[in-house]
């Protein structure tokens, strides 16, 4: 298993500002992902955070809006840029510890409210 | 393309009653299947998973799920529900050559005393 810490756990932001969410894992992991969970909705994959290279984004998500860094095997950040109320969501970091099973472990999420 | 359907958006049961949450998937090969639970204000916790072998899998908290290939289903069951089981339940499907999971829309379980 893995222990995943996300910061901040929640925040309230103004329209047009940016916020960076941090994800720290207690062990080296092969895969790290960022998901979004909009109010009352399921989880949608934003991107795969690749160590030492640019993130791989899913359809509908772009680097300019959601820049991601992964400087090493235990840490990643997601920035939500130029926020609007539609960005109000829970953002979840997840990791795969054993790549042959695809089992995801999740952080507790960062609840973002944009006014 | 992979997809997951959870037909029941909201289910209400009495404490002590049995529970079955439905999950149907669409995928051309044998999928990896998961059930996660999300309690209010919490992250997601893995309840159980299926990769291969015995089609009836046991999970934590007394939950089990059965993989039925002929029905493309992976329904979650519990014989006797506890009030603490009230939460959102997500079914997810993955494949061997990728670690990405596709999640269903979730089923919200409410438990009455």
mmCIF file with all atom_site columns, C-alpha atoms in Angstrom:
data_model
loop_
_atom_site.group_PDB
_atom_site.id
_atom_site.type_symbol
_atom_site.label_atom_id
_atom_site.label_alt_id
_atom_site.label_comp_id
_atom_site.label_asym_id
_atom_site.label_entity_id
_atom_site.label_seq_id
_atom_site.pdbx_PDB_ins_code
_atom_site.Cartn_x
_atom_site.Cartn_y
_atom_site.Cartn_z
_atom_site.occupancy
_atom_site.B_iso_or_equiv
_atom_site.pdbx_formal_charge
_atom_site.auth_seq_id
_atom_site.auth_comp_id
_atom_site.auth_asym_id
_atom_site.auth_atom_id
_atom_site.pdbx_PDB_model_num
ATOM 1   C CA . UNK A 1 1   ? 0.000   0.000   0.000   1.00 0.00 ? 1   UNK A CA 1
ATOM 2   C CA . UNK A 1 2   ? 0.926   3.668   -0.011  1.00 0.00 ? 2   UNK A CA 1
ATOM 3   C CA . UNK A 1 3   ? 0.229   6.682   2.169   1.00 0.00 ? 3   UNK A CA 1
ATOM 4   C CA . UNK A 1 4   ? -0.602  9.730   0.096   1.00 0.00 ? 4   UNK A CA 1
ATOM 5   C CA . UNK A 1 5   ? -0.684  13.246  1.503   1.00 0.00 ? 5   UNK A CA 1
ATOM 6   C CA . UNK A 1 6   ? -2.290  16.098  -0.368  1.00 0.00 ? 6   UNK A CA 1
ATOM 7   C CA . UNK A 1 7   ? -2.028  19.781  0.396   1.00 0.00 ? 7   UNK A CA 1
ATOM 8   C CA . UNK A 1 8   ? -4.111  21.821  0.721   1.00 0.00 ? 8   UNK A CA 1
ATOM 9   C CA . UNK A 1 9   ? -7.015  19.670  1.854   1.00 0.00 ? 9   UNK A CA 1
ATOM 10  C CA . UNK A 1 10  ? -9.378  22.476  0.922   1.00 0.00 ? 10  UNK A CA 1
ATOM 11  C CA . UNK A 1 11  ? -9.230  26.037  -0.282  1.00 0.00 ? 11  UNK A CA 1
ATOM 12  C CA . UNK A 1 12  ? -11.457 28.856  -1.408  1.00 0.00 ? 12  UNK A CA 1
ATOM 13  C CA . UNK A 1 13  ? -10.104 30.873  -4.291  1.00 0.00 ? 13  UNK A CA 1
ATOM 14  C CA . UNK A 1 14  ? -11.036 33.891  -6.330  1.00 0.00 ? 14  UNK A CA 1
ATOM 15  C CA . UNK A 1 15  ? -11.876 33.716  -9.999  1.00 0.00 ? 15  UNK A CA 1
ATOM 16  C CA . UNK A 1 16  ? -8.844  34.253  -12.226 1.00 0.00 ? 16  UNK A CA 1
ATOM 17  C CA . UNK A 1 17  ? -6.252  33.078  -9.716  1.00 0.00 ? 17  UNK A CA 1
ATOM 18  C CA . UNK A 1 18  ? -4.225  29.859  -9.759  1.00 0.00 ? 18  UNK A CA 1
ATOM 19  C CA . UNK A 1 19  ? -3.707  27.215  -7.109  1.00 0.00 ? 19  UNK A CA 1
ATOM 20  C CA . UNK A 1 20  ? -1.077  24.502  -6.848  1.00 0.00 ? 20  UNK A CA 1
ATOM 21  C CA . UNK A 1 21  ? -1.933  21.199  -5.168  1.00 0.00 ? 21  UNK A CA 1
ATOM 22  C CA . UNK A 1 22  ? 0.844   19.027  -3.827  1.00 0.00 ? 22  UNK A CA 1
ATOM 23  C CA . UNK A 1 23  ? 0.889   15.241  -3.614  1.00 0.00 ? 23  UNK A CA 1
ATOM 24  C CA . UNK A 1 24  ? 3.498   13.446  -1.512  1.00 0.00 ? 24  UNK A CA 1
ATOM 25  C CA . UNK A 1 25  ? 3.778   9.657   -1.345  1.00 0.00 ? 25  UNK A CA 1
ATOM 26  C CA . UNK A 1 26  ? 5.588   7.763   1.391   1.00 0.00 ? 26  UNK A CA 1
ATOM 27  C CA . UNK A 1 27  ? 7.329   5.455   -1.083  1.00 0.00 ? 27  UNK A CA 1
ATOM 28  C CA . UNK A 1 28  ? 8.547   5.478   -4.654  1.00 0.00 ? 28  UNK A CA 1
ATOM 29  C CA . UNK A 1 29  ? 5.766   4.655   -7.085  1.00 0.00 ? 29  UNK A CA 1
ATOM 30  C CA . UNK A 1 30  ? 5.751   3.928   -10.761 1.00 0.00 ? 30  UNK A CA 1
ATOM 31  C CA . UNK A 1 31  ? 2.579   5.716   -11.776 1.00 0.00 ? 31  UNK A CA 1
ATOM 32  C CA . UNK A 1 32  ? 0.925   8.856   -10.482 1.00 0.00 ? 32  UNK A CA 1
ATOM 33  C CA . UNK A 1 33  ? -2.354  10.251  -11.713 1.00 0.00 ? 33  UNK A CA 1
ATOM 34  C CA . UNK A 1 34  ? -4.527  13.270  -11.116 1.00 0.00 ? 34  UNK A CA 1
ATOM 35  C CA . UNK A 1 35  ? -8.306  12.893  -11.083 1.00 0.00 ? 35  UNK A CA 1
ATOM 36  C CA . UNK A 1 36  ? -11.090 15.441  -10.814 1.00 0.00 ? 36  UNK A CA 1
ATOM 37  C CA . UNK A 1 37  ? -14.390 14.821  -9.075  1.00 0.00 ? 37  UNK A CA 1
ATOM 38  C CA . UNK A 1 38  ? -16.912 17.527  -9.764  1.00 0.00 ? 38  UNK A CA 1
ATOM 39  C CA . UNK A 1 39  ? -19.781 17.985  -7.304  1.00 0.00 ? 39  UNK A CA 1
ATOM 40  C CA . UNK A 1 40  ? -22.044 14.946  -7.371  1.00 0.00 ? 40  UNK A CA 1
ATOM 41  C CA . UNK A 1 41  ? -20.056 13.374  -10.186 1.00 0.00 ? 41  UNK A CA 1
ATOM 42  C CA . UNK A 1 42  ? -17.718 10.465  -10.670 1.00 0.00 ? 42  UNK A CA 1
ATOM 43  C CA . UNK A 1 43  ? -13.962 10.646  -11.090 1.00 0.00 ? 43  UNK A CA 1
ATOM 44  C CA . UNK A 1 44  ? -12.455 11.834  -14.333 1.00 0.00 ? 44  UNK A CA 1
ATOM 45  C CA . UNK A 1 45  ? -8.810  11.304  -15.150 1.00 0.00 ? 45  UNK A CA 1
ATOM 46  C CA . UNK A 1 46  ? -7.023  14.574  -15.888 1.00 0.00 ? 46  UNK A CA 1
ATOM 47  C CA . UNK A 1 47  ? -3.544  13.316  -16.656 1.00 0.00 ? 47  UNK A CA 1
ATOM 48  C CA . UNK A 1 48  ? -0.753  10.895  -15.915 1.00 0.00 ? 48  UNK A CA 1
ATOM 49  C CA . UNK A 1 49  ? 2.160   12.569  -14.157 1.00 0.00 ? 49  UNK A CA 1
ATOM 50  C CA . UNK A 1 50  ? 5.372   11.327  -15.747 1.00 0.00 ? 50  UNK A CA 1
ATOM 51  C CA . UNK A 1 51  ? 8.609   11.510  -13.828 1.00 0.00 ? 51  UNK A CA 1
ATOM 52  C CA . UNK A 1 52  ? 11.111  13.738  -15.573 1.00 0.00 ? 52  UNK A CA 1
ATOM 53  C CA . UNK A 1 53  ? 8.935   14.501  -18.591 1.00 0.00 ? 53  UNK A CA 1
ATOM 54  C CA . UNK A 1 54  ? 5.745   16.232  -19.583 1.00 0.00 ? 54  UNK A CA 1
ATOM 55  C CA . UNK A 1 55  ? 2.477   14.859  -18.261 1.00 0.00 ? 55  UNK A CA 1
ATOM 56  C CA . UNK A 1 56  ? 0.121   12.912  -20.521 1.00 0.00 ? 56  UNK A CA 1
ATOM 57  C CA . UNK A 1 57  ? -3.269  14.616  -20.658 1.00 0.00 ? 57  UNK A CA 1
ATOM 58  C CA . UNK A 1 58  ? -6.653  13.042  -21.301 1.00 0.00 ? 58  UNK A CA 1
ATOM 59  C CA . UNK A 1 59  ? -9.074  14.379  -23.829 1.00 0.00 ? 59  UNK A CA 1
ATOM 60  C CA . UNK A 1 60  ? -10.552 17.655  -22.681 1.00 0.00 ? 60  UNK A CA 1
ATOM 61  C CA . UNK A 1 61  ? -7.646  18.629  -20.448 1.00 0.00 ? 61  UNK A CA 1
ATOM 62  C CA . UNK A 1 62  ? -4.705  20.786  -21.519 1.00 0.00 ? 62  UNK A CA 1
ATOM 63  C CA . UNK A 1 63  ? -1.340  21.672  -20.065 1.00 0.00 ? 63  UNK A CA 1
ATOM 64  C CA . UNK A 1 64  ? -1.996  25.408  -20.031 1.00 0.00 ? 64  UNK A CA 1
ATOM 65  C CA . UNK A 1 65  ? -4.968  24.948  -17.739 1.00 0.00 ? 65  UNK A CA 1
ATOM 66  C CA . UNK A 1 66  ? -3.610  22.089  -15.604 1.00 0.00 ? 66  UNK A CA 1
ATOM 67  C CA . UNK A 1 67  ? 0.204   22.172  -15.569 1.00 0.00 ? 67  UNK A CA 1
ATOM 68  C CA . UNK A 1 68  ? 1.662   19.183  -13.748 1.00 0.00 ? 68  UNK A CA 1
ATOM 69  C CA . UNK A 1 69  ? 5.110   18.543  -12.398 1.00 0.00 ? 69  UNK A CA 1
ATOM 70  C CA . UNK A 1 70  ? 6.693   15.327  -11.175 1.00 0.00 ? 70  UNK A CA 1
ATOM 71  C CA . UNK A 1 71  ? 10.301  15.951  -10.232 1.00 0.00 ? 71  UNK A CA 1
ATOM 72  C CA . UNK A 1 72  ? 10.815  12.545  -8.590  1.00 0.00 ? 72  UNK A CA 1
ATOM 73  C CA . UNK A 1 73  ? 9.090   9.221   -7.849  1.00 0.00 ? 73  UNK A CA 1
ATOM 74  C CA . UNK A 1 74  ? 7.381   10.393  -4.662  1.00 0.00 ? 74  UNK A CA 1
ATOM 75  C CA . UNK A 1 75  ? 6.084   13.881  -5.421  1.00 0.00 ? 75  UNK A CA 1
ATOM 76  C CA . UNK A 1 76  ? 3.844   15.671  -7.914  1.00 0.00 ? 76  UNK A CA 1
ATOM 77  C CA . UNK A 1 77  ? 1.997   18.945  -8.205  1.00 0.00 ? 77  UNK A CA 1
ATOM 78  C CA . UNK A 1 78  ? -1.122  19.951  -10.101 1.00 0.00 ? 78  UNK A CA 1
ATOM 79  C CA . UNK A 1 79  ? -1.845  23.614  -10.784 1.00 0.00 ? 79  UNK A CA 1
ATOM 80  C CA . UNK A 1 80  ? -5.328  24.794  -11.643 1.00 0.00 ? 80  UNK A CA 1
ATOM 81  C CA . UNK A 1 81  ? -4.768  27.975  -13.643 1.00 0.00 ? 81  UNK A CA 1
ATOM 82  C CA . UNK A 1 82  ? -6.982  30.992  -14.224 1.00 0.00 ? 82  UNK A CA 1
ATOM 83  C CA . UNK A 1 83  ? -9.739  29.445  -12.173 1.00 0.00 ? 83  UNK A CA 1
ATOM 84  C CA . UNK A 1 84  ? -13.437 29.843  -12.762 1.00 0.00 ? 84  UNK A CA 1
ATOM 85  C CA . UNK A 1 85  ? -16.382 28.567  -10.691 1.00 0.00 ? 85  UNK A CA 1
ATOM 86  C CA . UNK A 1 86  ? -16.567 25.556  -13.025 1.00 0.00 ? 86  UNK A CA 1
ATOM 87  C CA . UNK A 1 87  ? -13.223 24.412  -11.621 1.00 0.00 ? 87  UNK A CA 1
ATOM 88  C CA . UNK A 1 88  ? -14.780 23.890  -8.185  1.00 0.00 ? 88  UNK A CA 1
ATOM 89  C CA . UNK A 1 89  ? -14.110 20.212  -7.599  1.00 0.00 ? 89  UNK A CA 1
ATOM 90  C CA . UNK A 1 90  ? -12.233 17.711  -5.536  1.00 0.00 ? 90  UNK A CA 1
ATOM 91  C CA . UNK A 1 91  ? -8.843  17.010  -7.057  1.00 0.00 ? 91  UNK A CA 1
ATOM 92  C CA . UNK A 1 92  ? -7.411  13.614  -6.190  1.00 0.00 ? 92  UNK A CA 1
ATOM 93  C CA . UNK A 1 93  ? -3.892  12.326  -6.505  1.00 0.00 ? 93  UNK A CA 1
ATOM 94  C CA . UNK A 1 94  ? -3.610  8.591   -7.024  1.00 0.00 ? 94  UNK A CA 1
ATOM 95  C CA . UNK A 1 95  ? -0.747  6.170   -7.375  1.00 0.00 ? 95  UNK A CA 1
ATOM 96  C CA . UNK A 1 96  ? -0.104  2.656   -8.548  1.00 0.00 ? 96  UNK A CA 1
ATOM 97  C CA . UNK A 1 97  ? 2.250   0.726   -6.313  1.00 0.00 ? 97  UNK A CA 1
ATOM 98  C CA . UNK A 1 98  ? 2.293   -2.592  -8.182  1.00 0.00 ? 98  UNK A CA 1
ATOM 99  C CA . UNK A 1 99  ? 2.071   -2.004  -11.905 1.00 0.00 ? 99  UNK A CA 1
ATOM 100 C CA . UNK A 1 100 ? 0.899   -5.516  -12.804 1.00 0.00 ? 100 UNK A CA 1
ATOM 101 C CA . UNK A 1 101 ? -2.385  -5.140  -10.923 1.00 0.00 ? 101 UNK A CA 1
ATOM 102 C CA . UNK A 1 102 ? -3.380  -1.582  -11.689 1.00 0.00 ? 102 UNK A CA 1
ATOM 103 C CA . UNK A 1 103 ? -4.603  -1.062  -8.131  1.00 0.00 ? 103 UNK A CA 1
ATOM 104 C CA . UNK A 1 104 ? -4.927  2.646   -7.412  1.00 0.00 ? 104 UNK A CA 1
ATOM 105 C CA . UNK A 1 105 ? -4.418  4.221   -4.027  1.00 0.00 ? 105 UNK A CA 1
ATOM 106 C CA . UNK A 1 106 ? -5.905  7.650   -3.477  1.00 0.00 ? 106 UNK A CA 1
ATOM 107 C CA . UNK A 1 107 ? -5.114  10.657  -1.415  1.00 0.00 ? 107 UNK A CA 1
ATOM 108 C CA . UNK A 1 108 ? -7.936  12.248  0.544   1.00 0.00 ? 108 UNK A CA 1
ATOM 109 C CA . UNK A 1 109 ? -8.332  14.898  -2.085  1.00 0.00 ? 109 UNK A CA 1
ATOM 110 C CA . UNK A 1 110 ? -8.152  18.671  -2.265  1.00 0.00 ? 110 UNK A CA 1
ATOM 111 C CA . UNK A 1 111 ? -11.544 20.345  -2.244  1.00 0.00 ? 111 UNK A CA 1
ATOM 112 C CA . UNK A 1 112 ? -11.390 23.535  -4.249  1.00 0.00 ? 112 UNK A CA 1
ATOM 113 C CA . UNK A 1 113 ? -14.118 26.172  -4.268  1.00 0.00 ? 113 UNK A CA 1
ATOM 114 C CA . UNK A 1 114 ? -13.850 29.029  -6.735  1.00 0.00 ? 114 UNK A CA 1
ATOM 115 C CA . UNK A 1 115 ? -15.931 32.122  -6.061  1.00 0.00 ? 115 UNK A CA 1
ATOM 116 C CA . UNK B 2 1   ? -13.612 1.801   -25.613 1.00 0.00 ? 1   UNK B CA 1
ATOM 117 C CA . UNK B 2 2   ? -13.987 0.856   -21.990 1.00 0.00 ? 2   UNK B CA 1
ATOM 118 C CA . UNK B 2 3   ? -16.989 2.032   -20.043 1.00 0.00 ? 3   UNK B CA 1
ATOM 119 C CA . UNK B 2 4   ? -18.652 1.342   -16.723 1.00 0.00 ? 4   UNK B CA 1
ATOM 120 C CA . UNK B 2 5   ? -22.323 1.670   -15.898 1.00 0.00 ? 5   UNK B CA 1
ATOM 121 C CA . UNK B 2 6   ? -23.789 1.813   -12.436 1.00 0.00 ? 6   UNK B CA 1
ATOM 122 C CA . UNK B 2 7   ? -27.529 1.836   -13.063 1.00 0.00 ? 7   UNK B CA 1
ATOM 123 C CA . UNK B 2 8   ? -28.542 2.806   -9.537  1.00 0.00 ? 8   UNK B CA 1
ATOM 124 C CA . UNK B 2 9   ? -27.771 6.375   -8.594  1.00 0.00 ? 9   UNK B CA 1
ATOM 125 C CA . UNK B 2 10  ? -29.179 6.125   -5.081  1.00 0.00 ? 10  UNK B CA 1
ATOM 126 C CA . UNK B 2 11  ? -30.134 3.121   -2.953  1.00 0.00 ? 11  UNK B CA 1
ATOM 127 C CA . UNK B 2 12  ? -31.729 3.132   0.464   1.00 0.00 ? 12  UNK B CA 1
ATOM 128 C CA . UNK B 2 13  ? -31.752 0.082   2.724   1.00 0.00 ? 13  UNK B CA 1
ATOM 129 C CA . UNK B 2 14  ? -32.523 -0.654  6.333   1.00 0.00 ? 14  UNK B CA 1
ATOM 130 C CA . UNK B 2 15  ? -29.735 -1.621  8.662   1.00 0.00 ? 15  UNK B CA 1
ATOM 131 C CA . UNK B 2 16  ? -29.344 -5.394  8.698   1.00 0.00 ? 16  UNK B CA 1
ATOM 132 C CA . UNK B 2 17  ? -30.822 -5.848  5.237   1.00 0.00 ? 17  UNK B CA 1
ATOM 133 C CA . UNK B 2 18  ? -28.872 -7.364  2.383   1.00 0.00 ? 18  UNK B CA 1
ATOM 134 C CA . UNK B 2 19  ? -27.356 -5.197  -0.322  1.00 0.00 ? 19  UNK B CA 1
ATOM 135 C CA . UNK B 2 20  ? -26.491 -5.566  -3.977  1.00 0.00 ? 20  UNK B CA 1
ATOM 136 C CA . UNK B 2 21  ? -24.979 -2.735  -6.024  1.00 0.00 ? 21  UNK B CA 1
ATOM 137 C CA . UNK B 2 22  ? -24.922 -3.257  -9.751  1.00 0.00 ? 22  UNK B CA 1
ATOM 138 C CA . UNK B 2 23  ? -22.030 -2.663  -12.109 1.00 0.00 ? 23  UNK B CA 1
ATOM 139 C CA . UNK B 2 24  ? -21.839 -3.410  -15.816 1.00 0.00 ? 24  UNK B CA 1
ATOM 140 C CA . UNK B 2 25  ? -18.749 -2.889  -17.909 1.00 0.00 ? 25  UNK B CA 1
ATOM 141 C CA . UNK B 2 26  ? -17.853 -2.756  -21.553 1.00 0.00 ? 26  UNK B CA 1
ATOM 142 C CA . UNK B 2 27  ? -14.460 -4.048  -22.625 1.00 0.00 ? 27  UNK B CA 1
ATOM 143 C CA . UNK B 2 28  ? -13.279 -6.427  -25.325 1.00 0.00 ? 28  UNK B CA 1
ATOM 144 C CA . UNK B 2 29  ? -10.955 -8.551  -23.206 1.00 0.00 ? 29  UNK B CA 1
ATOM 145 C CA . UNK B 2 30  ? -10.864 -9.689  -19.606 1.00 0.00 ? 30  UNK B CA 1
ATOM 146 C CA . UNK B 2 31  ? -10.890 -6.558  -17.514 1.00 0.00 ? 31  UNK B CA 1
ATOM 147 C CA . UNK B 2 32  ? -9.464  -5.734  -14.149 1.00 0.00 ? 32  UNK B CA 1
ATOM 148 C CA . UNK B 2 33  ? -12.431 -4.766  -11.963 1.00 0.00 ? 33  UNK B CA 1
ATOM 149 C CA . UNK B 2 34  ? -12.533 -2.776  -8.775  1.00 0.00 ? 34  UNK B CA 1
ATOM 150 C CA . UNK B 2 35  ? -14.973 -1.476  -6.208  1.00 0.00 ? 35  UNK B CA 1
ATOM 151 C CA . UNK B 2 36  ? -14.080 1.626   -4.228  1.00 0.00 ? 36  UNK B CA 1
ATOM 152 C CA . UNK B 2 37  ? -15.943 3.314   -1.396  1.00 0.00 ? 37  UNK B CA 1
ATOM 153 C CA . UNK B 2 38  ? -15.906 7.017   -0.621  1.00 0.00 ? 38  UNK B CA 1
ATOM 154 C CA . UNK B 2 39  ? -17.205 8.153   2.734   1.00 0.00 ? 39  UNK B CA 1
ATOM 155 C CA . UNK B 2 40  ? -18.305 11.782  3.100   1.00 0.00 ? 40  UNK B CA 1
ATOM 156 C CA . UNK B 2 41  ? -15.304 14.108  2.970   1.00 0.00 ? 41  UNK B CA 1
ATOM 157 C CA . UNK B 2 42  ? -12.887 11.228  2.469   1.00 0.00 ? 42  UNK B CA 1
ATOM 158 C CA . UNK B 2 43  ? -10.763 9.843   -0.326  1.00 0.00 ? 43  UNK B CA 1
ATOM 159 C CA . UNK B 2 44  ? -11.449 6.548   -2.023  1.00 0.00 ? 44  UNK B CA 1
ATOM 160 C CA . UNK B 2 45  ? -10.762 3.235   -0.354  1.00 0.00 ? 45  UNK B CA 1
ATOM 161 C CA . UNK B 2 46  ? -10.438 -0.021  -2.263  1.00 0.00 ? 46  UNK B CA 1
ATOM 162 C CA . UNK B 2 47  ? -13.018 -2.603  -1.190  1.00 0.00 ? 47  UNK B CA 1
ATOM 163 C CA . UNK B 2 48  ? -12.041 -5.439  -3.504  1.00 0.00 ? 48  UNK B CA 1
ATOM 164 C CA . UNK B 2 49  ? -10.642 -6.271  -6.913  1.00 0.00 ? 49  UNK B CA 1
ATOM 165 C CA . UNK B 2 50  ? -10.824 -8.954  -9.574  1.00 0.00 ? 50  UNK B CA 1
ATOM 166 C CA . UNK B 2 51  ? -8.010  -9.840  -11.952 1.00 0.00 ? 51  UNK B CA 1
ATOM 167 C CA . UNK B 2 52  ? -8.426  -13.529 -12.715 1.00 0.00 ? 52  UNK B CA 1
ATOM 168 C CA . UNK B 2 53  ? -9.261  -16.871 -11.154 1.00 0.00 ? 53  UNK B CA 1
ATOM 169 C CA . UNK B 2 54  ? -12.156 -17.345 -8.765  1.00 0.00 ? 54  UNK B CA 1
ATOM 170 C CA . UNK B 2 55  ? -15.013 -15.181 -9.950  1.00 0.00 ? 55  UNK B CA 1
ATOM 171 C CA . UNK B 2 56  ? -16.291 -14.573 -6.426  1.00 0.00 ? 56  UNK B CA 1
ATOM 172 C CA . UNK B 2 57  ? -13.965 -12.206 -4.621  1.00 0.00 ? 57  UNK B CA 1
ATOM 173 C CA . UNK B 2 58  ? -13.981 -11.244 -0.991  1.00 0.00 ? 58  UNK B CA 1
ATOM 174 C CA . UNK B 2 59  ? -13.157 -7.773  0.168   1.00 0.00 ? 59  UNK B CA 1
ATOM 175 C CA . UNK B 2 60  ? -12.912 -5.715  3.295   1.00 0.00 ? 60  UNK B CA 1
ATOM 176 C CA . UNK B 2 61  ? -15.791 -4.803  5.589   1.00 0.00 ? 61  UNK B CA 1
ATOM 177 C CA . UNK B 2 62  ? -17.707 -7.974  4.714   1.00 0.00 ? 62  UNK B CA 1
ATOM 178 C CA . UNK B 2 63  ? -18.228 -7.107  1.057   1.00 0.00 ? 63  UNK B CA 1
ATOM 179 C CA . UNK B 2 64  ? -17.983 -9.524  -1.841  1.00 0.00 ? 64  UNK B CA 1
ATOM 180 C CA . UNK B 2 65  ? -18.414 -9.240  -5.592  1.00 0.00 ? 65  UNK B CA 1
ATOM 181 C CA . UNK B 2 66  ? -18.998 -11.730 -8.374  1.00 0.00 ? 66  UNK B CA 1
ATOM 182 C CA . UNK B 2 67  ? -17.571 -11.426 -11.874 1.00 0.00 ? 67  UNK B CA 1
ATOM 183 C CA . UNK B 2 68  ? -19.989 -12.728 -14.500 1.00 0.00 ? 68  UNK B CA 1
ATOM 184 C CA . UNK B 2 69  ? -18.420 -12.620 -17.936 1.00 0.00 ? 69  UNK B CA 1
ATOM 185 C CA . UNK B 2 70  ? -21.629 -13.629 -19.719 1.00 0.00 ? 70  UNK B CA 1
ATOM 186 C CA . UNK B 2 71  ? -23.435 -10.636 -18.233 1.00 0.00 ? 71  UNK B CA 1
ATOM 187 C CA . UNK B 2 72  ? -20.466 -8.231  -18.244 1.00 0.00 ? 72  UNK B CA 1
ATOM 188 C CA . UNK B 2 73  ? -21.233 -7.576  -14.624 1.00 0.00 ? 73  UNK B CA 1
ATOM 189 C CA . UNK B 2 74  ? -19.384 -7.193  -11.360 1.00 0.00 ? 74  UNK B CA 1
ATOM 190 C CA . UNK B 2 75  ? -22.027 -6.663  -8.698  1.00 0.00 ? 75  UNK B CA 1
ATOM 191 C CA . UNK B 2 76  ? -21.132 -5.835  -5.133  1.00 0.00 ? 76  UNK B CA 1
ATOM 192 C CA . UNK B 2 77  ? -22.946 -7.590  -2.286  1.00 0.00 ? 77  UNK B CA 1
ATOM 193 C CA . UNK B 2 78  ? -23.135 -7.575  1.465   1.00 0.00 ? 78  UNK B CA 1
ATOM 194 C CA . UNK B 2 79  ? -25.439 -9.894  3.450   1.00 0.00 ? 79  UNK B CA 1
ATOM 195 C CA . UNK B 2 80  ? -26.133 -7.456  6.280   1.00 0.00 ? 80  UNK B CA 1
ATOM 196 C CA . UNK B 2 81  ? -25.618 -3.723  5.981   1.00 0.00 ? 81  UNK B CA 1
ATOM 197 C CA . UNK B 2 82  ? -24.377 -1.583  8.866   1.00 0.00 ? 82  UNK B CA 1
ATOM 198 C CA . UNK B 2 83  ? -25.148 2.103   9.325   1.00 0.00 ? 83  UNK B CA 1
ATOM 199 C CA . UNK B 2 84  ? -21.437 2.850   8.790   1.00 0.00 ? 84  UNK B CA 1
ATOM 200 C CA . UNK B 2 85  ? -21.709 1.494   5.238   1.00 0.00 ? 85  UNK B CA 1
ATOM 201 C CA . UNK B 2 86  ? -23.523 4.657   4.150   1.00 0.00 ? 86  UNK B CA 1
ATOM 202 C CA . UNK B 2 87  ? -21.238 6.123   1.492   1.00 0.00 ? 87  UNK B CA 1
ATOM 203 C CA . UNK B 2 88  ? -20.700 6.479   -2.240  1.00 0.00 ? 88  UNK B CA 1
ATOM 204 C CA . UNK B 2 89  ? -19.626 3.332   -4.062  1.00 0.00 ? 89  UNK B CA 1
ATOM 205 C CA . UNK B 2 90  ? -17.711 3.383   -7.331  1.00 0.00 ? 90  UNK B CA 1
ATOM 206 C CA . UNK B 2 91  ? -17.102 0.537   -9.721  1.00 0.00 ? 91  UNK B CA 1
ATOM 207 C CA . UNK B 2 92  ? -14.040 0.848   -11.966 1.00 0.00 ? 92  UNK B CA 1
ATOM 208 C CA . UNK B 2 93  ? -12.500 -1.058  -14.849 1.00 0.00 ? 93  UNK B CA 1
ATOM 209 C CA . UNK B 2 94  ? -8.906  -1.224  -15.965 1.00 0.00 ? 94  UNK B CA 1
ATOM 210 C CA . UNK B 2 95  ? -6.868  -3.205  -18.450 1.00 0.00 ? 95  UNK B CA 1
ATOM 211 C CA . UNK B 2 96  ? -3.626  -5.137  -18.373 1.00 0.00 ? 96  UNK B CA 1
ATOM 212 C CA . UNK B 2 97  ? -1.613  -2.764  -20.522 1.00 0.00 ? 97  UNK B CA 1
ATOM 213 C CA . UNK B 2 98  ? -2.514  0.431   -18.744 1.00 0.00 ? 98  UNK B CA 1
ATOM 214 C CA . UNK B 2 99  ? -2.892  1.562   -15.182 1.00 0.00 ? 99  UNK B CA 1
ATOM 215 C CA . UNK B 2 100 ? -5.692  3.980   -15.995 1.00 0.00 ? 100 UNK B CA 1
ATOM 216 C CA . UNK B 2 101 ? -9.058  3.236   -14.458 1.00 0.00 ? 101 UNK B CA 1
ATOM 217 C CA . UNK B 2 102 ? -12.434 4.202   -15.825 1.00 0.00 ? 102 UNK B CA 1
ATOM 218 C CA . UNK B 2 103 ? -14.943 4.879   -13.080 1.00 0.00 ? 103 UNK B CA 1
ATOM 219 C CA . UNK B 2 104 ? -18.683 4.492   -13.051 1.00 0.00 ? 104 UNK B CA 1
ATOM 220 C CA . UNK B 2 105 ? -20.906 7.343   -11.954 1.00 0.00 ? 105 UNK B CA 1
ATOM 221 C CA . UNK B 2 106 ? -21.281 5.922   -8.474  1.00 0.00 ? 106 UNK B CA 1
ATOM 222 C CA . UNK B 2 107 ? -24.116 4.692   -6.290  1.00 0.00 ? 107 UNK B CA 1
ATOM 223 C CA . UNK B 2 108 ? -24.971 6.553   -3.136  1.00 0.00 ? 108 UNK B CA 1
ATOM 224 C CA . UNK B 2 109 ? -26.013 4.208   -0.344  1.00 0.00 ? 109 UNK B CA 1
ATOM 225 C CA . UNK B 2 110 ? -28.207 5.436   2.463   1.00 0.00 ? 110 UNK B CA 1
ATOM 226 C CA . UNK B 2 111 ? -28.828 3.224   5.488   1.00 0.00 ? 111 UNK B CA 1
ATOM 227 C CA . UNK B 2 112 ? -31.785 3.672   7.787   1.00 0.00 ? 112 UNK B CA 1
ATOM 228 C CA . UNK B 2 113 ? -31.683 2.428   11.379  1.00 0.00 ? 113 UNK B CA 1
#
